[in-house]
Coordinates of C-alpha atoms and ligand atoms in Angstrom, one line a residue:
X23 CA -17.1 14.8 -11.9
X24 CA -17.4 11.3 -10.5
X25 CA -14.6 8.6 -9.6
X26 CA -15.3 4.7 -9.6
X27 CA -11.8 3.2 -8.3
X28 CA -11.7 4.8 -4.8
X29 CA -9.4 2.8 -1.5
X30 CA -9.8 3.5 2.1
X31 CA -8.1 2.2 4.8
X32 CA -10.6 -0.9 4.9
X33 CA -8.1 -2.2 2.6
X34 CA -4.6 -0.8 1.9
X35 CA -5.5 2.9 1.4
X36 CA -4.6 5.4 4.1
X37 CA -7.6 7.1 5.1
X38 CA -10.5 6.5 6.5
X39 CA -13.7 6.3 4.3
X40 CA -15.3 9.3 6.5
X41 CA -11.8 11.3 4.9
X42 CA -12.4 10.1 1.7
X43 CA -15.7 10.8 1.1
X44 CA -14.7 14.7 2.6
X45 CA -12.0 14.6 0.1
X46 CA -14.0 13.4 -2.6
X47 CA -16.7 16.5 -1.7
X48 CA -14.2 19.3 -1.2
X49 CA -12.7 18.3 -4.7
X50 CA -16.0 18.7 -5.9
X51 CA -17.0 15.1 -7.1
X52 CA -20.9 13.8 -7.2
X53 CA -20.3 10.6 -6.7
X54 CA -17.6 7.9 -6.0
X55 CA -17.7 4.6 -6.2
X56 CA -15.7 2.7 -2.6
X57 CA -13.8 -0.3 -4.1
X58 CA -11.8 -1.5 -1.4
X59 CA -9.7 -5.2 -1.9
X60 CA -11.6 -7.6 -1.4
X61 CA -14.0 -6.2 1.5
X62 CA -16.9 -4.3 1.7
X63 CA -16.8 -3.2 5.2
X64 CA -15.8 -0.1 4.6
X65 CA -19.1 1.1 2.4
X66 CA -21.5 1.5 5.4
X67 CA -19.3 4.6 7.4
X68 CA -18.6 6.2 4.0
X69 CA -22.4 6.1 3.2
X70 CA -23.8 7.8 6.2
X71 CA -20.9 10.0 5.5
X72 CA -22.1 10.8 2.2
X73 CA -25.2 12.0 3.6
X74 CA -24.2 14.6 5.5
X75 CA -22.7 15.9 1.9
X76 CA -25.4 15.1 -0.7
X77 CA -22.1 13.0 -2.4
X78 CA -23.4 9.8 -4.0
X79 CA -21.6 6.4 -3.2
X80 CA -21.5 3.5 -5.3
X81 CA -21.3 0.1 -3.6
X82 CA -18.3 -1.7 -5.1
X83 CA -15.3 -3.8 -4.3
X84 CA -12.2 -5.2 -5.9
X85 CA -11.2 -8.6 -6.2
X86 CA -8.2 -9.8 -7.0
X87 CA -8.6 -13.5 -9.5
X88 CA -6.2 -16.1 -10.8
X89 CA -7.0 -16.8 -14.5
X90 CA -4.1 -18.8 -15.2
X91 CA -2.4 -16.0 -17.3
X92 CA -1.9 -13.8 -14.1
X93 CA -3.2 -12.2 -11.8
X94 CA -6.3 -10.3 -12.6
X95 CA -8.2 -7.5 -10.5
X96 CA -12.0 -7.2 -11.2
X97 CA -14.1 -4.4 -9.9
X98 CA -17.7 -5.1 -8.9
X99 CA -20.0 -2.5 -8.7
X100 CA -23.9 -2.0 -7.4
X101 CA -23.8 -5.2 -5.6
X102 CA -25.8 -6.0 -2.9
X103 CA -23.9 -5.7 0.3
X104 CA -26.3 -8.5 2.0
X105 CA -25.7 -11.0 -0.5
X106 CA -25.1 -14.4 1.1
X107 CA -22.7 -15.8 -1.5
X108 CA -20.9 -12.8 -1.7
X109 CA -20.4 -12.3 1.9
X110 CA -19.1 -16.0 2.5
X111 CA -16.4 -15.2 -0.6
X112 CA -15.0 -12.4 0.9
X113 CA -14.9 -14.4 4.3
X114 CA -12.9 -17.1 2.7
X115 CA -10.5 -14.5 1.3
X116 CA -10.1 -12.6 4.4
X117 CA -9.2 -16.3 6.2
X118 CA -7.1 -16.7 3.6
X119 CA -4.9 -13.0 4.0
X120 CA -4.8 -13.4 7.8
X121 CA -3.3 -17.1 7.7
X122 CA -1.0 -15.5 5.2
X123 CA 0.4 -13.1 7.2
X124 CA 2.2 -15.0 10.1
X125 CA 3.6 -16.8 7.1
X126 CA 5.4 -13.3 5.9
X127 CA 6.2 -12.4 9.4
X128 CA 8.3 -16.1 9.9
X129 CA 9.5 -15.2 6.9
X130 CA 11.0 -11.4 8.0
X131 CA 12.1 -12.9 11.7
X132 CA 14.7 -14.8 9.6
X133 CA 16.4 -11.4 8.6
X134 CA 16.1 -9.8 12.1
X135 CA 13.0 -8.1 11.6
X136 CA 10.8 -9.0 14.4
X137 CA 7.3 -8.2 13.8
X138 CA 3.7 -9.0 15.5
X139 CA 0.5 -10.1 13.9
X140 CA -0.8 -7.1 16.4
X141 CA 1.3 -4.2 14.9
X142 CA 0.0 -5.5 11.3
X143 CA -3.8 -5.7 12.8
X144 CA -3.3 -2.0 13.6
X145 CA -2.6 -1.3 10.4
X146 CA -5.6 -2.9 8.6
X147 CA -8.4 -1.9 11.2
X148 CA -10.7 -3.7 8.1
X149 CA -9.4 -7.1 8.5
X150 CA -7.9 -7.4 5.0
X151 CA -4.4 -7.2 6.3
X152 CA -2.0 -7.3 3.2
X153 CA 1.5 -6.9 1.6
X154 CA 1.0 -2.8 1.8
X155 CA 0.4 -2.9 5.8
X156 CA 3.7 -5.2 6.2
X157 CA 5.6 -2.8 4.2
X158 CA 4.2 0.1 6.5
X159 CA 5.3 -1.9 9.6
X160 CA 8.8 -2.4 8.2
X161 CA 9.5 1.1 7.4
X162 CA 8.1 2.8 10.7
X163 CA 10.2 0.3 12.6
X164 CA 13.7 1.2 10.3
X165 CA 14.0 -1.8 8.8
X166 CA 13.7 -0.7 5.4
X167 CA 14.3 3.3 4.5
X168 CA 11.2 3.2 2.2
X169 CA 7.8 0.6 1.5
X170 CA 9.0 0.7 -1.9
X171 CA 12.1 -1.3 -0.8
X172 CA 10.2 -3.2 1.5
X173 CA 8.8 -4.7 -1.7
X174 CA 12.0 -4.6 -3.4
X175 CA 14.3 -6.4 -1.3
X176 CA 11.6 -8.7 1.1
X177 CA 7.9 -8.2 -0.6
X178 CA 7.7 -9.0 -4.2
X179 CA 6.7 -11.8 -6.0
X180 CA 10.4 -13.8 -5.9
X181 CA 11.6 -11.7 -2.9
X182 CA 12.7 -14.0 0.1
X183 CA 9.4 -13.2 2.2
X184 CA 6.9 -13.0 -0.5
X185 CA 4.1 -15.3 -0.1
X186 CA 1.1 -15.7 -2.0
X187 CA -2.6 -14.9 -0.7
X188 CA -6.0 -17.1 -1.6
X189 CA -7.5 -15.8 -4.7
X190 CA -10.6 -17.2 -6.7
X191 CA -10.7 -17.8 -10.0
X192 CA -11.5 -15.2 -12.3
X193 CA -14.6 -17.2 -13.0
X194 CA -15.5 -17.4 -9.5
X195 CA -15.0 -13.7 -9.3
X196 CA -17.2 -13.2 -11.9
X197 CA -20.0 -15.3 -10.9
X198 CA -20.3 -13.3 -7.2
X199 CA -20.7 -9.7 -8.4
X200 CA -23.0 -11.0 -10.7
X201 CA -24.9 -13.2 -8.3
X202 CA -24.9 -10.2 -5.5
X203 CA -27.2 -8.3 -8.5
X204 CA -23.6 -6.4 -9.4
X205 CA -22.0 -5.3 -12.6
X206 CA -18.4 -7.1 -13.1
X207 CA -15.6 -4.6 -14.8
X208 CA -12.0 -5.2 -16.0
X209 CA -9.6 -2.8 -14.0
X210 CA -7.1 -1.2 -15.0
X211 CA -6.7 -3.2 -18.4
X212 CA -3.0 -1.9 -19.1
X213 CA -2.2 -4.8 -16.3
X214 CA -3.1 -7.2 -18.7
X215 CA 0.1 -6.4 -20.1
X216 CA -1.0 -7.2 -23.6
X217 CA 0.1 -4.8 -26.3
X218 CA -1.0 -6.7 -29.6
X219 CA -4.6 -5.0 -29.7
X220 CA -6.1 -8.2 -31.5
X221 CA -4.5 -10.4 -28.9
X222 CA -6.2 -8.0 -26.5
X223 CA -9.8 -8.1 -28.1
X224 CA -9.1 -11.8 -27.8
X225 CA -8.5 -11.6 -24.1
X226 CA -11.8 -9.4 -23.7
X227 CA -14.1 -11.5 -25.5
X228 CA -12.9 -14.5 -23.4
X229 CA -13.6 -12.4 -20.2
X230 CA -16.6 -11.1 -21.3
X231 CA -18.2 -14.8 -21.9
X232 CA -17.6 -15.4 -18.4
X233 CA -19.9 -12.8 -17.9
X234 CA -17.8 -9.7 -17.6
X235 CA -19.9 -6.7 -18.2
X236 CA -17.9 -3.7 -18.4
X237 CA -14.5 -2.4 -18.8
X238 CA -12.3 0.3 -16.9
X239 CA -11.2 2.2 -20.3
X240 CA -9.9 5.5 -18.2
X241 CA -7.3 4.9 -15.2
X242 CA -4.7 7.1 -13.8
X243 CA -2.2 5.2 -15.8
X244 CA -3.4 4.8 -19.0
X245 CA -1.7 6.4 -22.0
X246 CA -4.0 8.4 -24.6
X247 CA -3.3 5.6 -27.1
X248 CA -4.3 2.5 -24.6
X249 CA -7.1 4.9 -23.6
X250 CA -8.7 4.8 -27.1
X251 CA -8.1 1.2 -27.7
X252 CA -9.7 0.0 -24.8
X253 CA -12.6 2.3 -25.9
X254 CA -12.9 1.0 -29.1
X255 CA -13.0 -3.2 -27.6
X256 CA -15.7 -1.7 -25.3
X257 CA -17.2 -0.5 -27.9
X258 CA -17.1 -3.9 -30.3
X259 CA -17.4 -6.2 -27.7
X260 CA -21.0 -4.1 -26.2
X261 CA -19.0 -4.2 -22.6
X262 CA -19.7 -0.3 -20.3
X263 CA -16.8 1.9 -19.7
X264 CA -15.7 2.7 -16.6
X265 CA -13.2 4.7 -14.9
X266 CA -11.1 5.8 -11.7
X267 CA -8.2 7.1 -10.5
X268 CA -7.3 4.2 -7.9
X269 CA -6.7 6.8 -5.3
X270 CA -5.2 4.9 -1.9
X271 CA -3.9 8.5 -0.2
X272 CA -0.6 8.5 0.7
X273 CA 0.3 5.1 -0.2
X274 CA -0.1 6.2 -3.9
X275 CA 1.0 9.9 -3.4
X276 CA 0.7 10.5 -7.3
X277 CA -3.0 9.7 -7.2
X278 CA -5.4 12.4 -6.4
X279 CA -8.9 11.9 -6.0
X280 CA -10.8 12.3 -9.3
X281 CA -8.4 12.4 -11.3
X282 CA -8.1 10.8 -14.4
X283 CA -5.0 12.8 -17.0
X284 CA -6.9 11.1 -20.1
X285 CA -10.4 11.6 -20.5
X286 CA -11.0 13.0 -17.2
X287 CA -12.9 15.0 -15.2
X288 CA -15.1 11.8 -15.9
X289 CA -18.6 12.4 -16.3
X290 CA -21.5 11.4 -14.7
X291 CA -23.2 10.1 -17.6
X292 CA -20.6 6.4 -17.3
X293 CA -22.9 5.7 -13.7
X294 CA -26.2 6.0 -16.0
X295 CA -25.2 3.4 -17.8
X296 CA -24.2 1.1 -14.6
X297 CA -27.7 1.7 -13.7
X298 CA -29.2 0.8 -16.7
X299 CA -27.2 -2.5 -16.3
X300 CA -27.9 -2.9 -12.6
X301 CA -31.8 -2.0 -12.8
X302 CA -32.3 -4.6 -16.0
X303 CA -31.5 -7.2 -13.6
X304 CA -28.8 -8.1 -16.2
X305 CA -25.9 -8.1 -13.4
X306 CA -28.0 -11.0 -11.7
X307 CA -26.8 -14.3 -13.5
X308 CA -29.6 -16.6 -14.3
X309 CA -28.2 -19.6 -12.4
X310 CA -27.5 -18.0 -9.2
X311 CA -28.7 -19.4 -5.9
X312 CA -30.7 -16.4 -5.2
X313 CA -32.6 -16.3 -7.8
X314 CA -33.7 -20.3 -7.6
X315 CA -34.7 -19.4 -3.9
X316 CA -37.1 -16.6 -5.1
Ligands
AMP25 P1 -1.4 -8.0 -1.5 O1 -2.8 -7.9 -2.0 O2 -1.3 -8.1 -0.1 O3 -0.6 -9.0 -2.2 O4 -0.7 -6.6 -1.9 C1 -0.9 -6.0 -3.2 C2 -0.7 -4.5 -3.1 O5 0.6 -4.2 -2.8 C3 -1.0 -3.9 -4.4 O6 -2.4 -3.5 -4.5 C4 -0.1 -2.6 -4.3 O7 -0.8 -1.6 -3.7 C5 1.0 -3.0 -3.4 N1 2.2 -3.3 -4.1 C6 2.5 -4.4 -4.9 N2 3.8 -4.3 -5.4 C7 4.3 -3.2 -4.9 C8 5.6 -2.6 -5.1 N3 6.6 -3.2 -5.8 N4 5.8 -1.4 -4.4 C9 4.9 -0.9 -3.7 N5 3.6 -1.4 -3.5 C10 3.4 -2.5 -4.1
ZN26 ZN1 -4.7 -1.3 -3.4
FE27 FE1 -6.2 -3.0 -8.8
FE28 FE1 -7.5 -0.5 -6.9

């Protein structure tokens, strides 16, 4: 049994990759990929973790992207944590989510709800403070009953203290995990939010010529029906499948580790194929900067 769609506390999960990676073993899992928002700080404790286990890890992240239809999460996975590119991207986006936060907190100190940038930091020990760690803040200090309705009433996109964080493009997105040597999938394609399967296939070929690679067919969420459609675009479009559970702890109580209700326990025979991809040298985009230096 393997999972690729695994959080830790580097981002917004709630524990600690060390306790993910024990999770992941006691559950019985071979290998899980860590694919934290936006950050890859969290891969080098979980690896020397996953030593001590004989439990394979995966380097991976998430990225959230703009495409101009919405906002679109890509998972990058096999990527070479020392890429230069890469590393400067993800330093731009974690600029970009700590300027943000002051901005919320301005924001919350309008309604009476004093907060510091410190009590957020503590939250996010990985530096990619977010929406999730605010909403923690909020309901530990009793100014909301639940983080749901931290979103509700303050959080959400047209809530009075939403604000929006940096994102890159979806192309931009793209062109990293490929550059870092990595394997760019679709997560969680319900998201899309696009139920006319042609309009879909659309969608996927358009992704897919900015270099997309693979596709996360199985997901917590996903139906039996959206399960086998995505399948069958994989399939017709040559893109890998993929899949995860998404599991972030607590903060997504519903989620266990590893488990996927359609087409799961997953098998390990979905990483082959990453491999395959990854050791082709087909993740590395021709143009990239890297490979002009070499
Ligand atoms: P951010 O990246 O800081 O904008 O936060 C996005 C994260 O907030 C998502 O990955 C979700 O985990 C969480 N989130 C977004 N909307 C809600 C909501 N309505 N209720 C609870 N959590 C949410
Ligand atoms: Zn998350
Ligand atoms: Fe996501
Ligand atoms: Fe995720």
């Amino acid at each position: 049994m393997i999972d690729l769609h695994v959080h830790t506390n580097f981002s917004d999960g709630s524990y600690s990759p060390r306790d993910v990676v024990r999770r992941a073993v006691k559950r019985g899992l071979k290998a899980i990929a860590i694919t934290d928002h936006d950050t890859i700080e969290g891969l080098s404790e979980a690896v020397a973790e996953s030593e001590l286990h004989g439990l394979e890890i995966l380097t991976g992240l998430e990225i959230s992207a703009e495409s101009g239809k919405g906002n679109i999460h890509i998972l990058g996975y096999m990527i070479d944590l020392d890429n230069a590119a890469l590393l400067e991207n993800l330093e731009f986006l974690r600029i970009g989510r700590r300027e943000r936060i002051p901005k919320i907190l301005k924001k919350l100190q309008s309604f009476d709800m004093p907060i510091t940038i410190e009590e957020i930091e503590r939250e996010a020990p990985g530096g990619v403070p977010g929406r999730p760690h605010v909403a923690n803040v909020m309901f530990y200090k009793q100014y909301v009953k639940s983080r749901p309705e931290a979103f509700d009433k303050f959080l959400r996109r047209g809530a009075p203290a939403f604000e929006d964080k940096v994102k890159l493009s979806l192309a931009k997105a793209i062109e990293i995990i490929r550059g870092a040597g990595g394997i760019p999938v679709l997560a969680h394609p319900v998201s899309l939010d696009e139920h006319d399967s042609d309009k879909l296939f659309d969608r996927l070929e358009e992704l897919k010529k900015l270099g997309l690679m693979g596709i996360e067919a199985y997901y917590s969420t996903h139906s039996e029906k959206q399960t086998e459609l995505y399948l069958e675009i994989a399939d017709e479009l040559d893109l890998c499948v993929t899949g995860g559970s998404d599991f972030h702890g607590i903060a997504k109580p519903t989620i266990e580790i590893g488990k996927i209700p359609v087409g799961g326990p997953l098998p390990y025979i979905l990483i082959n194929r990453l491999k395959e991809l990854a050791t082709n040298g087909l993740g590395r985009q021709k143009n990239s900067n890297e490979k002009q230096k070499n």
